[in-house]
Tab-separated table of C-alpha atoms and ligand atoms in Angstrom:
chain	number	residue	atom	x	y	z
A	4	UNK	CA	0.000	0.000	0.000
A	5	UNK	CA	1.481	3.334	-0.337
A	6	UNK	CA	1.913	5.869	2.190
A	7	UNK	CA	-0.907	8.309	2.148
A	8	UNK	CA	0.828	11.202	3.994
A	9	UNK	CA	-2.747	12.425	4.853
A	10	UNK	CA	-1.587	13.291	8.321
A	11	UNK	CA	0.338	16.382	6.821
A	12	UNK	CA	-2.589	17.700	5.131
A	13	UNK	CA	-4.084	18.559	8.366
A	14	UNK	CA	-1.156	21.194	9.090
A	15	UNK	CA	-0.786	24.348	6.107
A	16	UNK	CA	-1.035	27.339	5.397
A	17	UNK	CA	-4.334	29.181	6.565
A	18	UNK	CA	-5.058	25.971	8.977
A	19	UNK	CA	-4.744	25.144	12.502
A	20	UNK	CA	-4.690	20.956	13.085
A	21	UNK	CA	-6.491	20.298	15.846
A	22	UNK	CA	-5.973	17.032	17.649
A	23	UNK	CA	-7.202	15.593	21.292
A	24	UNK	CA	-4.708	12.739	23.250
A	25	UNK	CA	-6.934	10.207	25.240
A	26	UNK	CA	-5.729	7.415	27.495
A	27	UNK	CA	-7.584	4.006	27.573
A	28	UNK	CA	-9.809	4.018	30.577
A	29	UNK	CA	-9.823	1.480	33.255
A	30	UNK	CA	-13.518	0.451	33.646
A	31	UNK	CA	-16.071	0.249	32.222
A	32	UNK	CA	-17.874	3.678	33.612
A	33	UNK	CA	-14.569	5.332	32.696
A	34	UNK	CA	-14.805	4.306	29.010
A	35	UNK	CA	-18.995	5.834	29.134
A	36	UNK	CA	-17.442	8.763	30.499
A	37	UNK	CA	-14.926	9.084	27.880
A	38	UNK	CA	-17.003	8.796	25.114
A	39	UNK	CA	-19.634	11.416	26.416
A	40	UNK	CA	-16.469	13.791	26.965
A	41	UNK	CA	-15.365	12.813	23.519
A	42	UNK	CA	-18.511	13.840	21.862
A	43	UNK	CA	-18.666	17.539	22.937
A	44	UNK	CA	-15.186	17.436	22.060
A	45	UNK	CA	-15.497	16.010	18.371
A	46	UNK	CA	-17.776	19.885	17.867
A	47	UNK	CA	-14.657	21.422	17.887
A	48	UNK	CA	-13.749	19.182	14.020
A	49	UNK	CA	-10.409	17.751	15.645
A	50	UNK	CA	-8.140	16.770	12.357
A	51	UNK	CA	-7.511	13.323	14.525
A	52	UNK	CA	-7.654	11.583	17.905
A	53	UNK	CA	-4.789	9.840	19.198
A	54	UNK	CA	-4.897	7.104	22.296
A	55	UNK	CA	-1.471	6.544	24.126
A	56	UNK	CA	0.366	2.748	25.255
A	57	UNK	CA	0.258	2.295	28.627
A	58	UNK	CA	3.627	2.112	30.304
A	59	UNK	CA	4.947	-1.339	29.315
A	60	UNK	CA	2.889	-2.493	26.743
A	61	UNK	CA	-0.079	-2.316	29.790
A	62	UNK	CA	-2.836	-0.831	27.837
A	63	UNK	CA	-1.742	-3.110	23.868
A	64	UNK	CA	-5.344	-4.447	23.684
A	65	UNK	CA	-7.040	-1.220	25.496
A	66	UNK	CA	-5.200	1.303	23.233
A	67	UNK	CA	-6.772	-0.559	19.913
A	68	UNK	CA	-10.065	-1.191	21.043
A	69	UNK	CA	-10.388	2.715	22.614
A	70	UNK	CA	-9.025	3.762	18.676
A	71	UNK	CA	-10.940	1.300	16.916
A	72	UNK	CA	-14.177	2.518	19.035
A	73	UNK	CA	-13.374	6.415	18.168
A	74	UNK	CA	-12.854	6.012	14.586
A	75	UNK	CA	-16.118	4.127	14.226
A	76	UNK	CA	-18.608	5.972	16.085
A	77	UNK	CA	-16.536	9.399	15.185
A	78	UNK	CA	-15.406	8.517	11.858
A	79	UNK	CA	-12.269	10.674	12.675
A	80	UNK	CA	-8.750	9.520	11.768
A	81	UNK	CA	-7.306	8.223	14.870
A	82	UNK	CA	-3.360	7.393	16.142
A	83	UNK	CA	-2.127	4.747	18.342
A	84	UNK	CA	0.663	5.493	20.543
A	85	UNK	CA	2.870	2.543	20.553
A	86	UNK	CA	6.476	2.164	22.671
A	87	UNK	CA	9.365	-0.141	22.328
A	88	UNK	CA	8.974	-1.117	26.186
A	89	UNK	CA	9.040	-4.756	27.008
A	90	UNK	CA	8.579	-5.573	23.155
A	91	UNK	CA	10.896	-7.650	20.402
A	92	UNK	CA	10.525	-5.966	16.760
A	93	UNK	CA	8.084	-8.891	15.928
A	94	UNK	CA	5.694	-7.837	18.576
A	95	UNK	CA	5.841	-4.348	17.649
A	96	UNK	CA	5.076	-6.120	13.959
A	97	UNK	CA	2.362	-8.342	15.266
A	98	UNK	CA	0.759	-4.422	17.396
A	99	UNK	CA	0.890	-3.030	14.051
A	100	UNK	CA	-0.515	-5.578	11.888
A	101	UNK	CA	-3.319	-5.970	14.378
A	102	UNK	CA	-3.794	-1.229	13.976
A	103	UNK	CA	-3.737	-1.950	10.358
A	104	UNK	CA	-6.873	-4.515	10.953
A	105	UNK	CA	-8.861	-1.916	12.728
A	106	UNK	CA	-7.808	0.451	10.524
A	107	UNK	CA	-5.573	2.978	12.538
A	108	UNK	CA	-4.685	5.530	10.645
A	109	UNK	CA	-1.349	6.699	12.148
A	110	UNK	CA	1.212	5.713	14.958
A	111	UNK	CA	2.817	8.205	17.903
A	112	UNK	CA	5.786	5.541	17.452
A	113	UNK	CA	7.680	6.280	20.998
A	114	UNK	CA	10.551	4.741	23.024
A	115	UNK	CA	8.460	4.982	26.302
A	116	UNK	CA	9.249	4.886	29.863
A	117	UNK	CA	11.281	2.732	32.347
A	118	UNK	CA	8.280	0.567	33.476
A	119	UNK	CA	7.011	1.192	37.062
A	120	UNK	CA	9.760	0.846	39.488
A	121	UNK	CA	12.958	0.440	37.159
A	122	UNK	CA	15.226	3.395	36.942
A	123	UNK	CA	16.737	3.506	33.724
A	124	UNK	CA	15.120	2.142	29.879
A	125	UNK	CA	16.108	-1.084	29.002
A	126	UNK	CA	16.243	-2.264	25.627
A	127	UNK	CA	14.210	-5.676	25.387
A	128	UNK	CA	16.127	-8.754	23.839
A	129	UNK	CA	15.514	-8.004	19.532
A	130	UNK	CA	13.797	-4.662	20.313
A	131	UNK	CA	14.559	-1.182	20.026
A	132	UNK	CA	16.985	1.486	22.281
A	133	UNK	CA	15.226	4.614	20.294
A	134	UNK	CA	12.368	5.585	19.053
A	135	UNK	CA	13.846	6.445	15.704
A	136	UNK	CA	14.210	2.770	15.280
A	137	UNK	CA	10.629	1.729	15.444
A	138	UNK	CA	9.946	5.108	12.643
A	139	UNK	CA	12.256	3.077	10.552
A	140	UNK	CA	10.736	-0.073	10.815
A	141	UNK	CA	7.277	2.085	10.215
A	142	UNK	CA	8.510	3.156	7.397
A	143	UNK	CA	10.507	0.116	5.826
A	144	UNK	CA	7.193	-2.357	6.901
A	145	UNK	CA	4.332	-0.477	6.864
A	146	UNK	CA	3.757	2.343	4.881
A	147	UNK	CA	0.305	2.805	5.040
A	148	UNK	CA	0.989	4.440	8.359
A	149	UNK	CA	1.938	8.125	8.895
A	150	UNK	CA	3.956	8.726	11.690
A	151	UNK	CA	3.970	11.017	14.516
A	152	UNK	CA	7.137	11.510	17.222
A	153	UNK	CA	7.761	13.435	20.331
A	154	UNK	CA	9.611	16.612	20.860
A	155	UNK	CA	10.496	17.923	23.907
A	156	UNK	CA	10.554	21.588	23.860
A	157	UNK	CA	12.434	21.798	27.435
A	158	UNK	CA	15.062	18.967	26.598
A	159	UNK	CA	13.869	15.209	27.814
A	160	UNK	CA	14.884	14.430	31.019
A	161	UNK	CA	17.831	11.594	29.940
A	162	UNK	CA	19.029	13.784	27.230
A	163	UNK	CA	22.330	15.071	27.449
A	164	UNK	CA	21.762	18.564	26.301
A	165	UNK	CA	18.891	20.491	24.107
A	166	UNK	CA	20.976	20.635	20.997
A	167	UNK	CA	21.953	16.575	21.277
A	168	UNK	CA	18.180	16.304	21.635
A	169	UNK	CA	17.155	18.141	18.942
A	170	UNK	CA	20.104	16.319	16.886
A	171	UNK	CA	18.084	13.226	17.966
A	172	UNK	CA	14.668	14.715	16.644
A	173	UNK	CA	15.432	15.232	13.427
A	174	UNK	CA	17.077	11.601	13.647
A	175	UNK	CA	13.880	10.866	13.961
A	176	UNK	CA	12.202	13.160	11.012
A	177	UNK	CA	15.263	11.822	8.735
A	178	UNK	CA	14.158	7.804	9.834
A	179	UNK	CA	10.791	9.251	8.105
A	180	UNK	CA	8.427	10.451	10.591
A	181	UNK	CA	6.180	13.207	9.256
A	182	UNK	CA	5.185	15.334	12.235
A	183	UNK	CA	6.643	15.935	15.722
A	184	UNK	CA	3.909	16.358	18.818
A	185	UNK	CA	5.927	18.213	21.601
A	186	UNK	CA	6.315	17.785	25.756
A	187	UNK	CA	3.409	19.698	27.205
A	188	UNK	CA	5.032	23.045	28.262
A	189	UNK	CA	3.699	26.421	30.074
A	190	UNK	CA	6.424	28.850	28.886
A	191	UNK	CA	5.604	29.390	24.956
A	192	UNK	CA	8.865	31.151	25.013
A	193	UNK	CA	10.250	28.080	25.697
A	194	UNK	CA	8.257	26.052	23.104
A	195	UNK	CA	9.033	29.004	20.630
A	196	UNK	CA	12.628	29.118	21.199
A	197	UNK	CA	12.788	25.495	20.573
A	198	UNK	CA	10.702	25.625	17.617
A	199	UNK	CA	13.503	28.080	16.187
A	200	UNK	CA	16.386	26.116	17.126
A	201	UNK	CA	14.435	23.023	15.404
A	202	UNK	CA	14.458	25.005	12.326
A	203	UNK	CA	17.986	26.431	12.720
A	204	UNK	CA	19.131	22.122	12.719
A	205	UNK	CA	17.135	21.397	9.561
A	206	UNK	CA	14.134	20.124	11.014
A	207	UNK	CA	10.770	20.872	8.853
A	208	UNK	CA	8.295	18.659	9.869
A	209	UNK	CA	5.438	20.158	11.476
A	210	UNK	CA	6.139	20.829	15.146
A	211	UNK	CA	2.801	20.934	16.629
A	212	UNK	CA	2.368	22.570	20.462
A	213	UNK	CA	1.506	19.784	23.124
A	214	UNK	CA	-0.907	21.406	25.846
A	215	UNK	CA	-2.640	20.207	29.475
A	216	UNK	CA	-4.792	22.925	30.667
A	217	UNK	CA	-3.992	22.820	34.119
A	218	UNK	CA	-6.986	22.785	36.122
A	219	UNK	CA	-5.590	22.559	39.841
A	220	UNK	CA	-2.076	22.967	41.357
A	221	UNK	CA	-1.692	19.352	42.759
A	222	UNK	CA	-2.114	18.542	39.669
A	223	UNK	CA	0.339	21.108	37.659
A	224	UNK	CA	3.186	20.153	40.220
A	225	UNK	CA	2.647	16.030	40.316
A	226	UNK	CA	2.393	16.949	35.931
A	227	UNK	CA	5.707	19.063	35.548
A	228	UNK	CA	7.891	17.400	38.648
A	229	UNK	CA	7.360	13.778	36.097
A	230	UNK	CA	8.232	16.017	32.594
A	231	UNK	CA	10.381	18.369	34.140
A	232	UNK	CA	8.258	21.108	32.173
A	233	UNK	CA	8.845	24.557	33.799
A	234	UNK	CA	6.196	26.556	35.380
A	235	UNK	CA	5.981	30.568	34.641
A	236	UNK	CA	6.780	32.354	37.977
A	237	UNK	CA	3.167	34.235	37.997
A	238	UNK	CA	1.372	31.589	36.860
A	239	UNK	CA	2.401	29.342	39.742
A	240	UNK	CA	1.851	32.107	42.223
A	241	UNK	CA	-1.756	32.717	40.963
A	242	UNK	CA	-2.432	29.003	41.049
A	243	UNK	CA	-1.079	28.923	44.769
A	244	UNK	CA	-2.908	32.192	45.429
A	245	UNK	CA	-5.931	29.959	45.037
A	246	UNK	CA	-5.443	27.217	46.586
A	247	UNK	CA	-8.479	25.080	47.940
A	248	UNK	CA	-11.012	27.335	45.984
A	249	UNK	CA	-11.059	24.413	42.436
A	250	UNK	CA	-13.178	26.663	40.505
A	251	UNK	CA	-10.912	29.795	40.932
A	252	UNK	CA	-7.924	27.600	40.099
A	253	UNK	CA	-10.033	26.033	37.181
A	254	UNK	CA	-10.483	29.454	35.885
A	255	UNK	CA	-6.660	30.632	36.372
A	256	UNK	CA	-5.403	27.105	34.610
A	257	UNK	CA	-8.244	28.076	31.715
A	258	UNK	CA	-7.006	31.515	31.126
A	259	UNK	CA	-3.158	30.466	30.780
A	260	UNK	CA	-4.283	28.538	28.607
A	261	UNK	CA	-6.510	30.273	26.078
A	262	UNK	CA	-3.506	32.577	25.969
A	263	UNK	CA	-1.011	30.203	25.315
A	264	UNK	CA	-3.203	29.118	22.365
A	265	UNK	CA	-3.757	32.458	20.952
A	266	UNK	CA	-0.515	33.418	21.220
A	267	UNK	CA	1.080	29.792	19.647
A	268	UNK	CA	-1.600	30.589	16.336
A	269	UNK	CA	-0.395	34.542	16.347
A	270	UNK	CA	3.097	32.827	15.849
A	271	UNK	CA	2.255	30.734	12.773
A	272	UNK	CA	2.178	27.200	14.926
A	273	UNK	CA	0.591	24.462	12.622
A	274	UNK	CA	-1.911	23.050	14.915
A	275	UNK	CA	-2.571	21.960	18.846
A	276	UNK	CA	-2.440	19.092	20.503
A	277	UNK	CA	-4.648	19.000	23.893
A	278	UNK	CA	-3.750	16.425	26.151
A	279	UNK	CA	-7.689	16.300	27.734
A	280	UNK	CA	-6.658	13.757	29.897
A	281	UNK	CA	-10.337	12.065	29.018
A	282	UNK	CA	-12.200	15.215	29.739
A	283	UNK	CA	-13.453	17.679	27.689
A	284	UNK	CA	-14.113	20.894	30.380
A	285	UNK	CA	-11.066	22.536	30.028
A	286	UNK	CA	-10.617	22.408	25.900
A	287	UNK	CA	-14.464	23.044	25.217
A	288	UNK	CA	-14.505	25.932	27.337
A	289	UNK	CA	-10.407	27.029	25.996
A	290	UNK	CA	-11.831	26.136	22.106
A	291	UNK	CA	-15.572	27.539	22.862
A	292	UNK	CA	-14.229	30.913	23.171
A	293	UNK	CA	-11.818	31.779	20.344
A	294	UNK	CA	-12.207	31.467	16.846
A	295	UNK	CA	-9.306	29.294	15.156
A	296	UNK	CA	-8.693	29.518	11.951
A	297	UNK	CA	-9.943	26.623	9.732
A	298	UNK	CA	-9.561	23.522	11.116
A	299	UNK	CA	-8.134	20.840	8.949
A	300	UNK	CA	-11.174	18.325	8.594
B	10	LIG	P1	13.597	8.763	21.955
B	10	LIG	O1	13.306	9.709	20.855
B	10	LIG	O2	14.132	7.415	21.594
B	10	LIG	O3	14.610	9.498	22.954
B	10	LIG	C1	14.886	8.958	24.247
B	10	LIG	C2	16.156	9.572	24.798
B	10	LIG	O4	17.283	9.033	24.088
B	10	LIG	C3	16.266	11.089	24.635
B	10	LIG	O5	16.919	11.597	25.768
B	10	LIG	C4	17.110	11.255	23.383
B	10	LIG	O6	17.768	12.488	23.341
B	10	LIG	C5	18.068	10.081	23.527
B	10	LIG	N1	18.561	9.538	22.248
B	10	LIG	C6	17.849	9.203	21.165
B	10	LIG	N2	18.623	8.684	20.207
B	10	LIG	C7	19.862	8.633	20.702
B	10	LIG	C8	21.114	8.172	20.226
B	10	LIG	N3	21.243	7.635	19.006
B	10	LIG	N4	22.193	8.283	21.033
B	10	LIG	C9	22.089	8.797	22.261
B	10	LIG	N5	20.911	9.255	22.787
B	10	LIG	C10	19.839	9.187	22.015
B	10	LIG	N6	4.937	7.228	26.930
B	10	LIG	C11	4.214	6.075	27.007
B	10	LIG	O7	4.606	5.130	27.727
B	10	LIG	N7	3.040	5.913	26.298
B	10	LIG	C12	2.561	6.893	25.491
B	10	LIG	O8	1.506	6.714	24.873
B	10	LIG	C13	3.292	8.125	25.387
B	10	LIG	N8	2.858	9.112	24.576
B	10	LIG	C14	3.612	10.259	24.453
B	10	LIG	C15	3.181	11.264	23.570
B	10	LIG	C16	3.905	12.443	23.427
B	10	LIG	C17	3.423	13.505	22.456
B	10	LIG	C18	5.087	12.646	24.209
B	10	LIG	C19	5.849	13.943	24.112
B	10	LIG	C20	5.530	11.653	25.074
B	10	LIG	C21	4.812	10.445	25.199
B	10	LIG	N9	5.234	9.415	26.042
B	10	LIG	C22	4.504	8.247	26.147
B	10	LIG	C23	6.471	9.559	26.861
B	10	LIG	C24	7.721	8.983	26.157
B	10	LIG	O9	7.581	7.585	25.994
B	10	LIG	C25	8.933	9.300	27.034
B	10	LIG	O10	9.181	10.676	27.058
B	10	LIG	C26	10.194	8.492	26.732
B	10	LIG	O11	11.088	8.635	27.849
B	10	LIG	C27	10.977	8.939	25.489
B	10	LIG	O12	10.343	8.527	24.344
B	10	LIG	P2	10.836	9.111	22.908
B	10	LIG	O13	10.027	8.453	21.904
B	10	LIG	O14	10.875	10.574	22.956
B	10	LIG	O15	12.336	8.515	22.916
């Protein structure tokens, strides 16, 4: 089959690619409540949906179904994260043979996480050390997939510097990935510095804005203490200004937000990717009250 590259049509000139990251729920109430989030969510024309892999291959069968489910009742493109955790390049064959049944229509190919109590990545027996490895089987095996990849617009954690990590990104764009999703961040001067050094290395692939709306501080610090993302001075001191009033803090993490947005489309960003975390409160109210330019759909 040959590669579509319909994933890069959502991103151009005059267009703003909207996409919403899910995780696959636990029960069955949590997969009800997903969908009814999902469905005041799908008003806002997202160009795609994407589900992530649990940590260690935890969620294979969850991820699939939770896409499969989306792109039937939504008819929406939808991505499956996948990670080389735990997994031999077969099994990451057999995951994507098994996407291309239930017709995925793109992969967030990933190295993922130590699991649960290990310190450091290992690489599994026959699988992958880096990401860029599983792009290049995606693109030497199966075609029909377009691929997204992670950026990190404040440096991943193991990385030894931002430029080695960006030298590593467009490792990854080079292997054949077509779009980069970034680390969710709450400095866009961050994000945008980032973005320029990306282009300053060679790297043109869309580099499309990751965002959580934070809606409470326990939240924001458990969030940015695991990504290391860094938290604007007055925006922390508003959040903590408010603490144990949720609505006020709700409000403050809403604002930030909506700004962050504006400001990311003012600067010619190709699209945003909202982490809703399985909710849609946060990004209805952020998308219900600016006008984007024209989605991709
Ligand atoms: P890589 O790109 O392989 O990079 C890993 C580290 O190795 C980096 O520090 C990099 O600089 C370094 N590196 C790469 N190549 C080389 C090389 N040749 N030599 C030396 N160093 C090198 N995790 C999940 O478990 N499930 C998910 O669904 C999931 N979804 C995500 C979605 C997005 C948009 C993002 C931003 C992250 C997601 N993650 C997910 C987290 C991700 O798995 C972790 O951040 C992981 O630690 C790194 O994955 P990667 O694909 O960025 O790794």
């Amino acid at each position: 089959m040959a590669r579509t590259r319909r994933l890069l049509d959502n991103y151009g000139p005059g267009k703003i690619g909207l996409s919403f990251e899910l995780f696959p729920p636990k029960t069955p109430e949590g997969e009800t409540d997903l969908f009814q989030n999902l469905r005041e969510l799908v008003a806002f024309g997202p160009s795609f949906i994407t589900c992530t892999y649990g940590a260690g291959g935890s969620t294979r069968d969850k991820t699939l179904d939770i896409a499969g489910r989306v792109k039937r009742e939504f008819g929406l493109p939808v991505a499956s994260h996948l990670t080389c955790v735990g997994a031999t390049a077969d099994d990451l064959r057999q995951y994507l043979r098994e996407a291309r049944d239930r017709d995925i229509d793109y992969i967030v190919a990933l190295r993922g996480d130590p699991p649960k109590g290990e310190e450091a990545f290992r690489v599994t027996e026959g699988g992958y050390a880096y990401a860029c490895e599983l792009v290049g089987l995606l693109r030497a095996e199966f075609p029909e997939f377009d691929v997204a990849v992670a950026g990190y617009p404040e440096m991943h954690p193991e990385a030894v510097s931002l430029d080695a990590d960006i030298d590593n990104l467009k490792r990854k764009i080079d292997c054949g990935a077509d779009i980069v999703i970034t680390q969710l961040f709450y400095s866009n001067a961050r994000f945008l510095e980032f973005r320029d050094r990306c282009a300053g290395a060679g790297i043109n692939a869309p580099i499309v804005p990751g965002l959580l709306p934070v809606t409470n501080l326990t939240q924001v610090k458990r969030i940015t203490s695991m990504c290391g993302a860094h938290l604007p001075e007055e925006f922390q001191a508003r959040l903590e200004a408010s603490e144990g009033q949720p609505q006020e803090q709700f409000e403050i993490g809403v604002e930030h937000a909506s700004r962050q947005v504006e400001e990311l489309v003012r600067e010619g960003t190709p699209g945003v990717h909202f982490y809703v975390l399985n909710k849609s409160r946060a990004a209805a109210r952020i998308l219900g009250q600016m006008s984007l330019p024209e989605s991709a759909r």
